[in-house]
XYZ file of C-alpha atoms in Angstrom:
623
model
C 0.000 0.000 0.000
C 2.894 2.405 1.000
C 3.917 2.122 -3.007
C 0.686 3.982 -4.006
C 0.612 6.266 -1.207
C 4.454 7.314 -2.296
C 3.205 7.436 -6.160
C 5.043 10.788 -7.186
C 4.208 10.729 -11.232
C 7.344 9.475 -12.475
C 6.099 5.328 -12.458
C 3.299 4.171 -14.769
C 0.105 2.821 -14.265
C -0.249 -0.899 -16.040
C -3.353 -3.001 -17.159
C -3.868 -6.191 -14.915
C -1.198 -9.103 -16.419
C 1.068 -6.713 -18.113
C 3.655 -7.082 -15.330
C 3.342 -10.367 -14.424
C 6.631 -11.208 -12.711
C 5.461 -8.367 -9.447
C 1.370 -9.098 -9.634
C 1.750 -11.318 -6.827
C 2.759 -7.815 -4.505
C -1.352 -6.939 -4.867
C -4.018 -9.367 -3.964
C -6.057 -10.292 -6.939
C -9.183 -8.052 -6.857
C -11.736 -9.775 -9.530
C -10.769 -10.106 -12.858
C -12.287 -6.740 -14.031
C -10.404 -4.564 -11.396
C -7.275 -2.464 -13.074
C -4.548 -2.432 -10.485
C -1.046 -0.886 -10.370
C 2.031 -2.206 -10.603
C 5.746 -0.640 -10.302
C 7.773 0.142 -13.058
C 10.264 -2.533 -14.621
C 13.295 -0.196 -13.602
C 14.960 -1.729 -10.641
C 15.642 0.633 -7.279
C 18.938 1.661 -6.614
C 20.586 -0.614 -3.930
C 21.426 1.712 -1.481
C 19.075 4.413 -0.953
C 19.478 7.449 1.002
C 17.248 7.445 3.919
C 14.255 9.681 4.034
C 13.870 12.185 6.820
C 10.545 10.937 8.216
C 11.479 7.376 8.072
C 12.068 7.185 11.666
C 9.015 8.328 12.823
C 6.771 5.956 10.142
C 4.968 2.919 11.572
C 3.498 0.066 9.816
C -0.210 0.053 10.528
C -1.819 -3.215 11.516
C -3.969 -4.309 8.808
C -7.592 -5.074 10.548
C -10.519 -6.766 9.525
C -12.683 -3.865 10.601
C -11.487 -1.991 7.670
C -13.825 -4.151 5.290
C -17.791 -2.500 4.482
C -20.173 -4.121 6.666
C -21.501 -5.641 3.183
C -18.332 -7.754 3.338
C -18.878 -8.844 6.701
C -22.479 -9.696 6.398
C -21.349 -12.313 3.622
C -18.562 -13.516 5.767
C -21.037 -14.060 8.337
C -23.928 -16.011 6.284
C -21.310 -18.004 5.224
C -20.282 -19.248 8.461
C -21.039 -22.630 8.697
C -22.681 -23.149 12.145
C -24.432 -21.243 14.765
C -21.831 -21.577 17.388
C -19.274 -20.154 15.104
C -21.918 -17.118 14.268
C -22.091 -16.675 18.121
C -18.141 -16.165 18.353
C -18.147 -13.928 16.119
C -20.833 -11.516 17.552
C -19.424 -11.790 21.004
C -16.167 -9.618 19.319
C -17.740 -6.665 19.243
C -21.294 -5.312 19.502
C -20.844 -3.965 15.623
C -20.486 -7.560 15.140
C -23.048 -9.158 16.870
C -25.761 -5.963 15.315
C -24.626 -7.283 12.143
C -24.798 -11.212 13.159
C -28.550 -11.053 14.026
C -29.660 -8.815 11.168
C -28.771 -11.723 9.253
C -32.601 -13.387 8.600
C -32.358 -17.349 8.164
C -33.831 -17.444 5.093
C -30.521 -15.662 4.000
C -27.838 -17.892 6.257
C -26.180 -19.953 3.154
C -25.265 -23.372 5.519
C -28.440 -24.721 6.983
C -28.205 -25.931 10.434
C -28.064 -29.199 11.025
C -30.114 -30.883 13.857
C -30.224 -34.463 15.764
C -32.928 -35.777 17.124
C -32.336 -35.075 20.405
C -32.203 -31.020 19.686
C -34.925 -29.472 21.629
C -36.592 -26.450 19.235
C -37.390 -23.689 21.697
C -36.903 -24.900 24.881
C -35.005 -21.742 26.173
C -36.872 -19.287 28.111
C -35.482 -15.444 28.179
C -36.949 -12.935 30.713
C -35.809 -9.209 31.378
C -36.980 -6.348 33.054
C -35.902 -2.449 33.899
C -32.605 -1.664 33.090
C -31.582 -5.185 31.976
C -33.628 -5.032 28.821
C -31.983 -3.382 26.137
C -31.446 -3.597 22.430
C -27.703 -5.265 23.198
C -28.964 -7.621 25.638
C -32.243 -8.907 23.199
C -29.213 -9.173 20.379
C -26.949 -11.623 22.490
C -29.983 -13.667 23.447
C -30.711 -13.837 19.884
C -27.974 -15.035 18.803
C -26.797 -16.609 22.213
C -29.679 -18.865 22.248
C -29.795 -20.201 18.442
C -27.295 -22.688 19.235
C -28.515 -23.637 22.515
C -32.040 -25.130 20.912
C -33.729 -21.693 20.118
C -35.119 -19.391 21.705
C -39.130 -20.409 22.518
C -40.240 -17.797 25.237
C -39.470 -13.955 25.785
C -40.238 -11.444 28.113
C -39.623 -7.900 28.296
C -40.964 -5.383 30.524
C -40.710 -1.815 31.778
C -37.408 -0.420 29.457
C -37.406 2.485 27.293
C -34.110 1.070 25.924
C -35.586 -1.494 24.066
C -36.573 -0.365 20.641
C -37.181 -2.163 17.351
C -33.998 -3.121 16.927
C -33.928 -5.263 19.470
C -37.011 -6.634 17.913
C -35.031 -7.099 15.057
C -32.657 -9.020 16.184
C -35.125 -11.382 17.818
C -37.718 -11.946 14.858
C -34.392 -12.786 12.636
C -32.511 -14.843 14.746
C -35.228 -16.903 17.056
C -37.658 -18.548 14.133
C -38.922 -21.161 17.012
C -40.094 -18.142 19.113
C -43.851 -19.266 20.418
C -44.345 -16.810 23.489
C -43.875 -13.500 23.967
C -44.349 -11.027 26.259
C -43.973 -7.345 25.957
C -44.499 -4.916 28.572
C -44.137 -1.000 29.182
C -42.010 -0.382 26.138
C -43.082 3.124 25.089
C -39.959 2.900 22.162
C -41.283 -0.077 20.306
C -43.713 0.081 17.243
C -45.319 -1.506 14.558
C -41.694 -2.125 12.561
C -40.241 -3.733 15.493
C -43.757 -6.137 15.576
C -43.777 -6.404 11.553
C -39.679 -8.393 11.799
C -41.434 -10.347 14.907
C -44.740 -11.067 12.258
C -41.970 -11.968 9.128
C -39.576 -14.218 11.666
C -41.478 -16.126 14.394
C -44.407 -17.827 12.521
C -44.173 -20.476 15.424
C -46.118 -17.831 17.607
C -48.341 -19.183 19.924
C -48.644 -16.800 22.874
C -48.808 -12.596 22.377
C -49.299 -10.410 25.364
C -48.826 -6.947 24.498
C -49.270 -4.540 27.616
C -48.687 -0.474 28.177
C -47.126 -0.411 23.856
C -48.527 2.933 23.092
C -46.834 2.867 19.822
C -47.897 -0.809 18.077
C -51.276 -0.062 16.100
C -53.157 -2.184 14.493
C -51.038 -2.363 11.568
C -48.191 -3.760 13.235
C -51.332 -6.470 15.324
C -52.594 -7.424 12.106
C -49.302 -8.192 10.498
C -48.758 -10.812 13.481
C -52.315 -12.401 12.930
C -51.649 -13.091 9.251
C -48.353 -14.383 9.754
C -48.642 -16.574 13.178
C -51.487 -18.142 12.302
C -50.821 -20.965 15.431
C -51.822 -17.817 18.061
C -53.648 -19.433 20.524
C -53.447 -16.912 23.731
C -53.521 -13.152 23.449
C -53.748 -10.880 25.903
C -53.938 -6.859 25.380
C -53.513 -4.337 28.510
C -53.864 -0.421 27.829
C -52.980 -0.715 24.084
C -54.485 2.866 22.990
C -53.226 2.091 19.600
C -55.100 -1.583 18.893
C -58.739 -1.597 17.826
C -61.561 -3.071 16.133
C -59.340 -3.767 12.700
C -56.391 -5.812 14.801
C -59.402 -7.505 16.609
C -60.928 -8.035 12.579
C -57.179 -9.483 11.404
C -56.969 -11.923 14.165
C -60.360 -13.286 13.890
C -59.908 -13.934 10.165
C -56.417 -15.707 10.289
C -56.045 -17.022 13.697
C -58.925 -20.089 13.853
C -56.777 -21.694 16.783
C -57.317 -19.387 19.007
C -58.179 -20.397 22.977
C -57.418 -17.168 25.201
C -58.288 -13.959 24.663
C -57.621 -10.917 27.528
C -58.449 -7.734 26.538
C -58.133 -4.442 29.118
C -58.570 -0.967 28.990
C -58.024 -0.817 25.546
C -60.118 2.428 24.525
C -60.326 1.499 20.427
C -62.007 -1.799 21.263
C -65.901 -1.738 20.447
C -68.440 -3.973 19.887
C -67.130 -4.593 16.162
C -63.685 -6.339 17.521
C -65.642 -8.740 19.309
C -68.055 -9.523 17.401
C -65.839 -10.713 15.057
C -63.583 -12.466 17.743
C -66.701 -14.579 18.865
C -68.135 -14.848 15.889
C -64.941 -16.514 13.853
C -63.675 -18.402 16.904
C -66.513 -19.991 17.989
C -65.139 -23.919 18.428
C -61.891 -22.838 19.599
C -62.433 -20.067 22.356
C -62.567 -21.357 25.497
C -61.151 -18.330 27.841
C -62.517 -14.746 27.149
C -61.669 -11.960 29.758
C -63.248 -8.544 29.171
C -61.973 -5.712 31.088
C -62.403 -2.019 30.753
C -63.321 -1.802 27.428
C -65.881 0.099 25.504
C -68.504 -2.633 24.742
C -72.135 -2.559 25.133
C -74.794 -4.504 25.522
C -74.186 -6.093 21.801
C -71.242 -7.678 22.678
C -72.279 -9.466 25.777
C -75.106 -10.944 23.112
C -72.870 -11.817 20.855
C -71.070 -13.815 23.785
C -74.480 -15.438 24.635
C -74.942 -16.282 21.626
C -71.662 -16.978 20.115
C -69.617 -18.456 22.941
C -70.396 -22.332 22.584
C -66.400 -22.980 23.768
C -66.188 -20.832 26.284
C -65.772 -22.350 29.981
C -64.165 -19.102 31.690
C -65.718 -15.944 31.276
C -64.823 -12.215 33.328
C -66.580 -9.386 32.868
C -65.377 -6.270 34.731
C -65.790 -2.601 34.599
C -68.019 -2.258 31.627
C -69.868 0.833 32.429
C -71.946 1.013 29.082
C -73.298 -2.474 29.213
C -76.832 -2.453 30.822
C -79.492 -5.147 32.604
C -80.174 -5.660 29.110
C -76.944 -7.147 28.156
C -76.881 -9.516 30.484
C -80.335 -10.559 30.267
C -79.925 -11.480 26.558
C -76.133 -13.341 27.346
C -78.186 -15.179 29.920
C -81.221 -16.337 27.318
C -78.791 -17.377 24.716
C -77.715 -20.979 24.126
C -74.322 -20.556 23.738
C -72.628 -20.348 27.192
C -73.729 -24.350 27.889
C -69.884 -24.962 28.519
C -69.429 -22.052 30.710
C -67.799 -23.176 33.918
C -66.275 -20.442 35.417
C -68.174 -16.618 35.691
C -66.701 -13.909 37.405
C -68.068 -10.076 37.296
C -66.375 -7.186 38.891
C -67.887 -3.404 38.902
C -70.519 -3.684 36.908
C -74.090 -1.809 36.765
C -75.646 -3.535 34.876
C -75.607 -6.818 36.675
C -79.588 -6.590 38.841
C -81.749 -8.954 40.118
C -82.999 -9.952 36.718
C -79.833 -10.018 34.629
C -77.911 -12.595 37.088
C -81.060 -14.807 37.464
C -80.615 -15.150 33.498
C -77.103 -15.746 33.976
C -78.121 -18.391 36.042
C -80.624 -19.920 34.299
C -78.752 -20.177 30.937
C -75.403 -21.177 32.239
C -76.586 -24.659 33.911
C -72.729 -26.346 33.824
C -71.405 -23.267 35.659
C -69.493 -24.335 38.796
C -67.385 -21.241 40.033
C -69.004 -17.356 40.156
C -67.627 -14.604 41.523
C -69.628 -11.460 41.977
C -68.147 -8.468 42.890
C -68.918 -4.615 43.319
C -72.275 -5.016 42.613
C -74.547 -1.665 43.664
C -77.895 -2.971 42.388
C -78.157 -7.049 43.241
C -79.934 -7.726 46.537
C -81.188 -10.906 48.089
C -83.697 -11.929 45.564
C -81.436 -11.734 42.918
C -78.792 -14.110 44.769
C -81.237 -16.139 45.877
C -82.993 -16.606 42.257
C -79.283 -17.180 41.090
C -78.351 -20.004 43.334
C -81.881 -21.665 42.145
C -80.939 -21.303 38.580
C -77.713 -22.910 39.227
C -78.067 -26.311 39.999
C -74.451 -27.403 39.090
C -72.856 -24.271 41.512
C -70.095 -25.415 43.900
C -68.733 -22.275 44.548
C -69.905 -17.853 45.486
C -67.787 -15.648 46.250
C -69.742 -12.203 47.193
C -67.369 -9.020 47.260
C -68.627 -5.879 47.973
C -72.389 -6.434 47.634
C -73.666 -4.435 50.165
C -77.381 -4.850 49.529
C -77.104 -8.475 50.090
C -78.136 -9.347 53.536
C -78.167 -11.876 55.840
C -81.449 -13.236 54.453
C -79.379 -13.739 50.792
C -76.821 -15.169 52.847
C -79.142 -18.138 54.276
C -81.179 -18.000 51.889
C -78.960 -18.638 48.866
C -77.615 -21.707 51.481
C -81.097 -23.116 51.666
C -82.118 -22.972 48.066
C -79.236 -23.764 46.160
C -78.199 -27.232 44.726
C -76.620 -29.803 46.470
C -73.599 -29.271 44.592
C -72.854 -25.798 46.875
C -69.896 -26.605 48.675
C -67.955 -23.394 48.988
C -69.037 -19.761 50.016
C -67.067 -16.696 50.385
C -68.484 -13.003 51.154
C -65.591 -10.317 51.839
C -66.489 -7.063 52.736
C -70.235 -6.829 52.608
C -71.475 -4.353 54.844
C -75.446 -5.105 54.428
C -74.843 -8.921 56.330
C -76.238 -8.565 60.238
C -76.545 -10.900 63.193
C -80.402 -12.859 62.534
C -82.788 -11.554 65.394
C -84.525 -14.706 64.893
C -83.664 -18.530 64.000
C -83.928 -20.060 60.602
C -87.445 -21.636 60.259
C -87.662 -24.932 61.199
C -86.380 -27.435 58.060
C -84.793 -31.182 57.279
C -82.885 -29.324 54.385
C -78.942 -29.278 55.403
C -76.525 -28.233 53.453
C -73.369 -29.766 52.415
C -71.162 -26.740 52.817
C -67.858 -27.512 53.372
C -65.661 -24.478 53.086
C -66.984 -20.991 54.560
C -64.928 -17.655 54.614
C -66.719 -14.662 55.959
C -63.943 -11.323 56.093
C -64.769 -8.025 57.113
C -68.622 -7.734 57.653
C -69.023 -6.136 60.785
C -72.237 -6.699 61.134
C -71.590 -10.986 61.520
C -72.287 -12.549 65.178
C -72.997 -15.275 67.366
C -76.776 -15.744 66.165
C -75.259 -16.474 62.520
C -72.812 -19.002 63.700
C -75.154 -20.866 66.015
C -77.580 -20.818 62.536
C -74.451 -22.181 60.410
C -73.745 -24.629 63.131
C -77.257 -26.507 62.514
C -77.295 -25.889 58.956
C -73.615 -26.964 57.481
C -72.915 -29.984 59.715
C -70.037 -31.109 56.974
C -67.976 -27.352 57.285
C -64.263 -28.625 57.192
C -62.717 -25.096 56.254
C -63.872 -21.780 58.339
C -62.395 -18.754 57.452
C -63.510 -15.883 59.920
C -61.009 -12.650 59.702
C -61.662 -9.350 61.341
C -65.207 -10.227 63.174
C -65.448 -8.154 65.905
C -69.097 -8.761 67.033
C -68.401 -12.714 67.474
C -67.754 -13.948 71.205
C -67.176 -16.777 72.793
C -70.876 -18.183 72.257
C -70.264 -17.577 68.759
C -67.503 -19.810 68.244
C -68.759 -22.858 70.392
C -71.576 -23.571 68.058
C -69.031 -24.580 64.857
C -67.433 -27.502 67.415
C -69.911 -30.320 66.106
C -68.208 -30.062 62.782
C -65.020 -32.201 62.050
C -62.459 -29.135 61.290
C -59.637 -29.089 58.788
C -58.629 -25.479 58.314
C -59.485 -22.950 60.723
C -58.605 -19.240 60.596
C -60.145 -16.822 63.057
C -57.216 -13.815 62.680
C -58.776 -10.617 63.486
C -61.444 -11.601 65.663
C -60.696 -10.209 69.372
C -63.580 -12.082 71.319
C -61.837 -15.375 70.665
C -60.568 -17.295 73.857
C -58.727 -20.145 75.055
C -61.459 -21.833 76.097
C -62.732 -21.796 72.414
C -59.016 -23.319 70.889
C -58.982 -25.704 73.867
C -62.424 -27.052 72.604
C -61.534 -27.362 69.153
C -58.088 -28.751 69.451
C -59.587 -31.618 72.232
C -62.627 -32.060 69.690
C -60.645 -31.758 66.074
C -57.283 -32.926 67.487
C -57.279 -35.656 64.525
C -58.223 -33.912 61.794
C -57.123 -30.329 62.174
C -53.803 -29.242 59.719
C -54.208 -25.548 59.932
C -54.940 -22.938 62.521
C -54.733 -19.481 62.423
C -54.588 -16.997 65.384
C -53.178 -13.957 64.275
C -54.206 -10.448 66.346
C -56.185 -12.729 69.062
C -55.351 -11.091 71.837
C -57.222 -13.136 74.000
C -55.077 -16.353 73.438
C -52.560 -17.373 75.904
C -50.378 -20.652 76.880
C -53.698 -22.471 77.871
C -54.538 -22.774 74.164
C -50.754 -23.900 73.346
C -51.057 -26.476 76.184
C -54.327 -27.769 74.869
C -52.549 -28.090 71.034
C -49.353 -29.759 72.020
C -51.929 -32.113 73.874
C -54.370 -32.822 71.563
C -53.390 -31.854 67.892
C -51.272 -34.609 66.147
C -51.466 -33.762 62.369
C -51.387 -30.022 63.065
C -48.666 -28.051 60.075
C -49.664 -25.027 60.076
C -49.861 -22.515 63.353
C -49.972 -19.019 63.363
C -49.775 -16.597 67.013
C -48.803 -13.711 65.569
C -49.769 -10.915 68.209
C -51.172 -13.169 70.726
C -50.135 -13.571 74.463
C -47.751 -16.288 74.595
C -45.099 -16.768 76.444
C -41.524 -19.139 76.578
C -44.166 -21.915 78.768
C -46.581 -22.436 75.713
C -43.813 -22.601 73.288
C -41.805 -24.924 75.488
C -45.316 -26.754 76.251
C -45.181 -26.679 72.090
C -41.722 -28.661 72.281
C -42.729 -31.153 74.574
C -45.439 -32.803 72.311
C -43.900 -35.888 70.805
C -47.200 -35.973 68.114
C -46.715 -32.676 67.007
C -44.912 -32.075 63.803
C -44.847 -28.575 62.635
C -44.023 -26.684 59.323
C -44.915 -23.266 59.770
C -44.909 -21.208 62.904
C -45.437 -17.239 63.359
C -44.424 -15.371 66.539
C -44.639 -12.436 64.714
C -45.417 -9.579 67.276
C -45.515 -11.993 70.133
C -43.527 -9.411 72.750
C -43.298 -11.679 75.849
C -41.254 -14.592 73.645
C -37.752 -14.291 74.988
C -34.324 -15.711 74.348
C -35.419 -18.183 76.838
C -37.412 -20.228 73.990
C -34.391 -21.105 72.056
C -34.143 -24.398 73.035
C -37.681 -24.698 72.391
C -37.710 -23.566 69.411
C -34.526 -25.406 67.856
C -36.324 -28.692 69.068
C -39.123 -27.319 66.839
C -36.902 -26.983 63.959
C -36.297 -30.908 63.276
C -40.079 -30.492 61.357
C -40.168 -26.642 60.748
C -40.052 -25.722 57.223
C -40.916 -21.371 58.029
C -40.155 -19.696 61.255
C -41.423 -16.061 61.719
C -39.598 -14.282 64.056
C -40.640 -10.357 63.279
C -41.084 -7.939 65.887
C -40.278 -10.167 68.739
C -38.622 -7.503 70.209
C -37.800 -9.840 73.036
C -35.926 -12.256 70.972
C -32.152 -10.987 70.669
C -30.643 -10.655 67.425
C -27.560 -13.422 68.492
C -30.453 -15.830 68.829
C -31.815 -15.505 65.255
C -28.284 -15.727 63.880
C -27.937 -18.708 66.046
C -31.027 -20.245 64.804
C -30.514 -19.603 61.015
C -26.875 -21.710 60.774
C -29.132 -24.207 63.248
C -32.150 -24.736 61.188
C -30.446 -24.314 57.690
C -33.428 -26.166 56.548
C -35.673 -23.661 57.677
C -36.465 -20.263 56.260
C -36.787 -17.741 58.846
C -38.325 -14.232 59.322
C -36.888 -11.440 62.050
């Protein structure tokens, strides 16, 4: 190179072959390329030396001087992934040029055994882990590995198309992703995932102002295998996306779709309407549907066996009166409906009615529904096993009982959280054979709960197994005494102040062979007399929780001492009296203990918990 650089006029330029004793001082450069060559006059021998020549290097000749064209050919050439991944881990020039290289363009085909597993590498990262760099050397890091078969990416604003890019080339065997809070990405990034990953199975797209439905269509017509989609606060995905995935996707089995602004009755429509012997999941939340769509679900939905409705403002008694008439929610197994207006007395005794396989319903935030709407409901639904009430305060204590004495015999679960129309019954329940076989109640935060209830419950569910009563205040002693007839399993009275030793003592000495959990958080109330009574009496006992109650170092010591008992979990959490003193205890515990919780015993010295974490390595422990 020096020889051109030097070129002063006096030499002469020759065609290629003309000289062809020096041609081999060039590299040959195609056979259309004229090159130089020096003259045929020889140099002088000795030559004076130049006045520079001291301070002239010889540069390093470096591959890095060749076009990125160049490279990219080198590169497709190469004849393996591994040796593709060597090269991109030189320099990240190198590996943005490795993964913009598409397969369809890599000129070795990668071989594969039998025993390669296709996408059976799963990629996750979040914050300030996810970047364009990091989505490139998973691209191309994975490819040899098996392939790359789940991604996901959430909450980066250094993630960008690009990044896309380098996954939707490399990663062909890519069936999930997952794409979260990633303001920079947009419908190119989504068109190279549409054009490389036709494998797609699972989409969830989630706070991606930027992808329209340009970008969502161009993945329904090319992943036509997409089974599970779920779209969260998309303001940029509508009715047409909705239109493109119900004409190419026929597999589909999942669909989520919340507070997405764009999405009207039109989009769903043609959802239900094109996917109606594939759709078995349909979750509709926040979105701008009326009535129309919750008929075209009625009508429409002959696959579908889970079904959530929630915060659909402009969908009326109406709508749900005409899902409930249809004959297409046979399958339905699973109902849940949050925040709705629409859902009165009438519209969930349709519900009911027309949904006569549904085994699970959840109704929640509820205004307008009252007793004869939830007692109509549990009529209608002779196949129920399990209500959950949330936030229903017109329901009373006569929809309580009422929905208890009416429903099927199928009924064995019933939950009501925070429903501030339940009171204590002034009177009994009229005299009846009926019983119900109940065997799991949870009652949390209704104030207005008491003793007459339980006694009530007592006579009516003689098969309870699981009680759940949290943050009762009006219960007492009385109260409590009434649920002893039934053979307990899992009890969990945290919250209630009013309950006593003498109540544990009674259900440990009556349940001692059946009870697994019991939970006594914020019981004020209980002291060593209930521990004695446990170590005594409970011999398949896992599970106890004392958090905030009045033991001391005697009832865990009189804990110790019971060769039957074998616990897992234990919470001392806030129990103040607990000293140092129960370390012996304690450790003698830990042969069985699985969780120890240890916060705010302020008793309970800081050497001790060191000492008991290298003791009970097995044990994960709280302070």
């Amino acid at each position: 190179m020096s020889q051109i650089y030097s070129f002063a006029g006096e030499s002469e330029f020759y065609r290629r072959g003309s000289n062809p004793k020096e041609a081999n001082i060039f590299l040959s450069l195609g056979s259309l390329v004229d090159c130089y060559y020096p003259p045929c006059k020889r140099s002088r021998a000795v030559a004076a030396p130049s006045l520079f020549s001291a301070f002239e290097e010889e540069k390093p000749v470096s591959i890095d001087v060749l076009p990125d064209e160049c490279l990219f050919e080198i590169f497709r050439r190469l004849p393996g992934p591994q040796e593709r991944t060597a090269c991109a881990f030189v320099s990240k020039h190198w590996l943005t040029l490795v993964t913009s290289i598409r397969q369809s363009e890599l000129d070795v085909v990668d071989n594969k055994t039998e025993d390669d597993c296709e996408g059976c590498l799963s990629r996750s990262l979040d914050g300030k882990k996810a970047t364009d760099v990091r989505l490139a050397a998973i691209a191309v890091g994975t490819a040899g590995r098996g392939g790359l078969g789940k991604l996901s990416v959430r909450g980066s604003d250094k993630v960008s198309d690009l990044g896309l890019r380098s996954i939707g080339r490399s990663c062909p065997s890519l069936g999930s992703l997952s794409l979260c809070s990633l303001s920079a990405v947009t419908d190119i990034g989504l068109l190279e995932i549409a054009e490389g990953c036709p494998q797609l199975e699972k989409l969830d797209l989630s706070r991606c102002p930027a992808i329209t439905d340009k970008g969502f269509a161009a993945i329904a017509k090319s992943c036509p295998n997409l089974s599970e989609l779920t779209l969260e606060a998309c303001s940029s995905i509508g009715d047409e996306g909705l239109q493109a995935v119900a004409r190419s996707c026929s597999k589909l089995k999942s669909v989520s779709i919340k507070n997405c602004p764009l999405v009207r009755d039109q989009g769903i429509a043609a959802l239900l309407s094109n996917t109606t012997c594939s759709l078995t999941k349909l979750k509709l939340q926040m979105v701008n549907v009326t009535d129309v769509s919750l008929a075209v679900v009625g009508h429409y939905g002959l696959s579908v066996t889970e079904l959530v409705l929630a915060g659909l403002s402009h969908v009326t008694e109406k709508g749900f009166w005409v899902m409930g008439n249809g004959i297409g929610l046979q399958k339905l197994n699973s109902l849940t409906i949050t925040a709705c207006q629409g859902v009165t007395d009438a519209g969930l005794e349709s519900v009911g009615k027309g949904c006569p396989n549904m085994k699970k319903a959840l109704i929640s935030k509820s205004p307008l529904l009252s007793d004869n709407g939830l007692v109509s409901f549990a009529k209608g639904s002779l196949s129920l096993e399990s209500i959950q009430l949330e936030e229903c305060h017109r329901v009373t204590q006569f929809g309580f009982f009422g929905s208890l004495l009416n429903c099927g015999a199928k009924l064995k679960a019933f939950s009501m959280v925070n429903c501030l129309g339940i009171r204590d019954l002034a009177t009994g329940l009229p005299a009846s054979s009926h019983r119900s076989g109940l065997r799991s109640l949870s009652v949390r935060n209704c104030p207005g709960f008491g003793d007459a209830n339980l006694a009530a419950l007592g006579k009516l569910c003689p098969q309870l197994e699981d009680i759940e009563l949290c943050g009762l205040k009006g219960v007492t002693e009385s109260g409590f005494l009434h649920l002893l007839q039934n053979s307990l399993v899992k009890v969990n009275f945290s919250g209630c102040s009013g309950l006593t030793d003498r109540v544990v003592s009674a259900i440990s000495a009556r349940n001692g062979l059946t009870l697994e959990v019991l939970n006594m958080d914020g019981c004020s109330k209980i002291s060593d007399a209930s521990l004695v009574s446990i170590a005594a009496n409970c011999q398949i006992l896992s599970d106890l929780d004392l958090s905030k109650c009045s033991v001391s170092d005697f009832g865990i010591q009189a804990l110790a001492s019971s060769e039957k008992l074998k616990l897992q979990i234990l919470s001392l959490a806030g129990c103040a009296i607990v000293t140092d003193k129960s370390l012996p205890s304690i450790v003698k515990l830990g042969s069985t203990l699985l969780g120890l919780n240890l916060q705010q015993c302020r008793s309970v010295s800081c050497s001790t918990v060191d000492f008991l974490v290298e003791r009970l390595y097995k044990c994960d422990i709280l302070s």
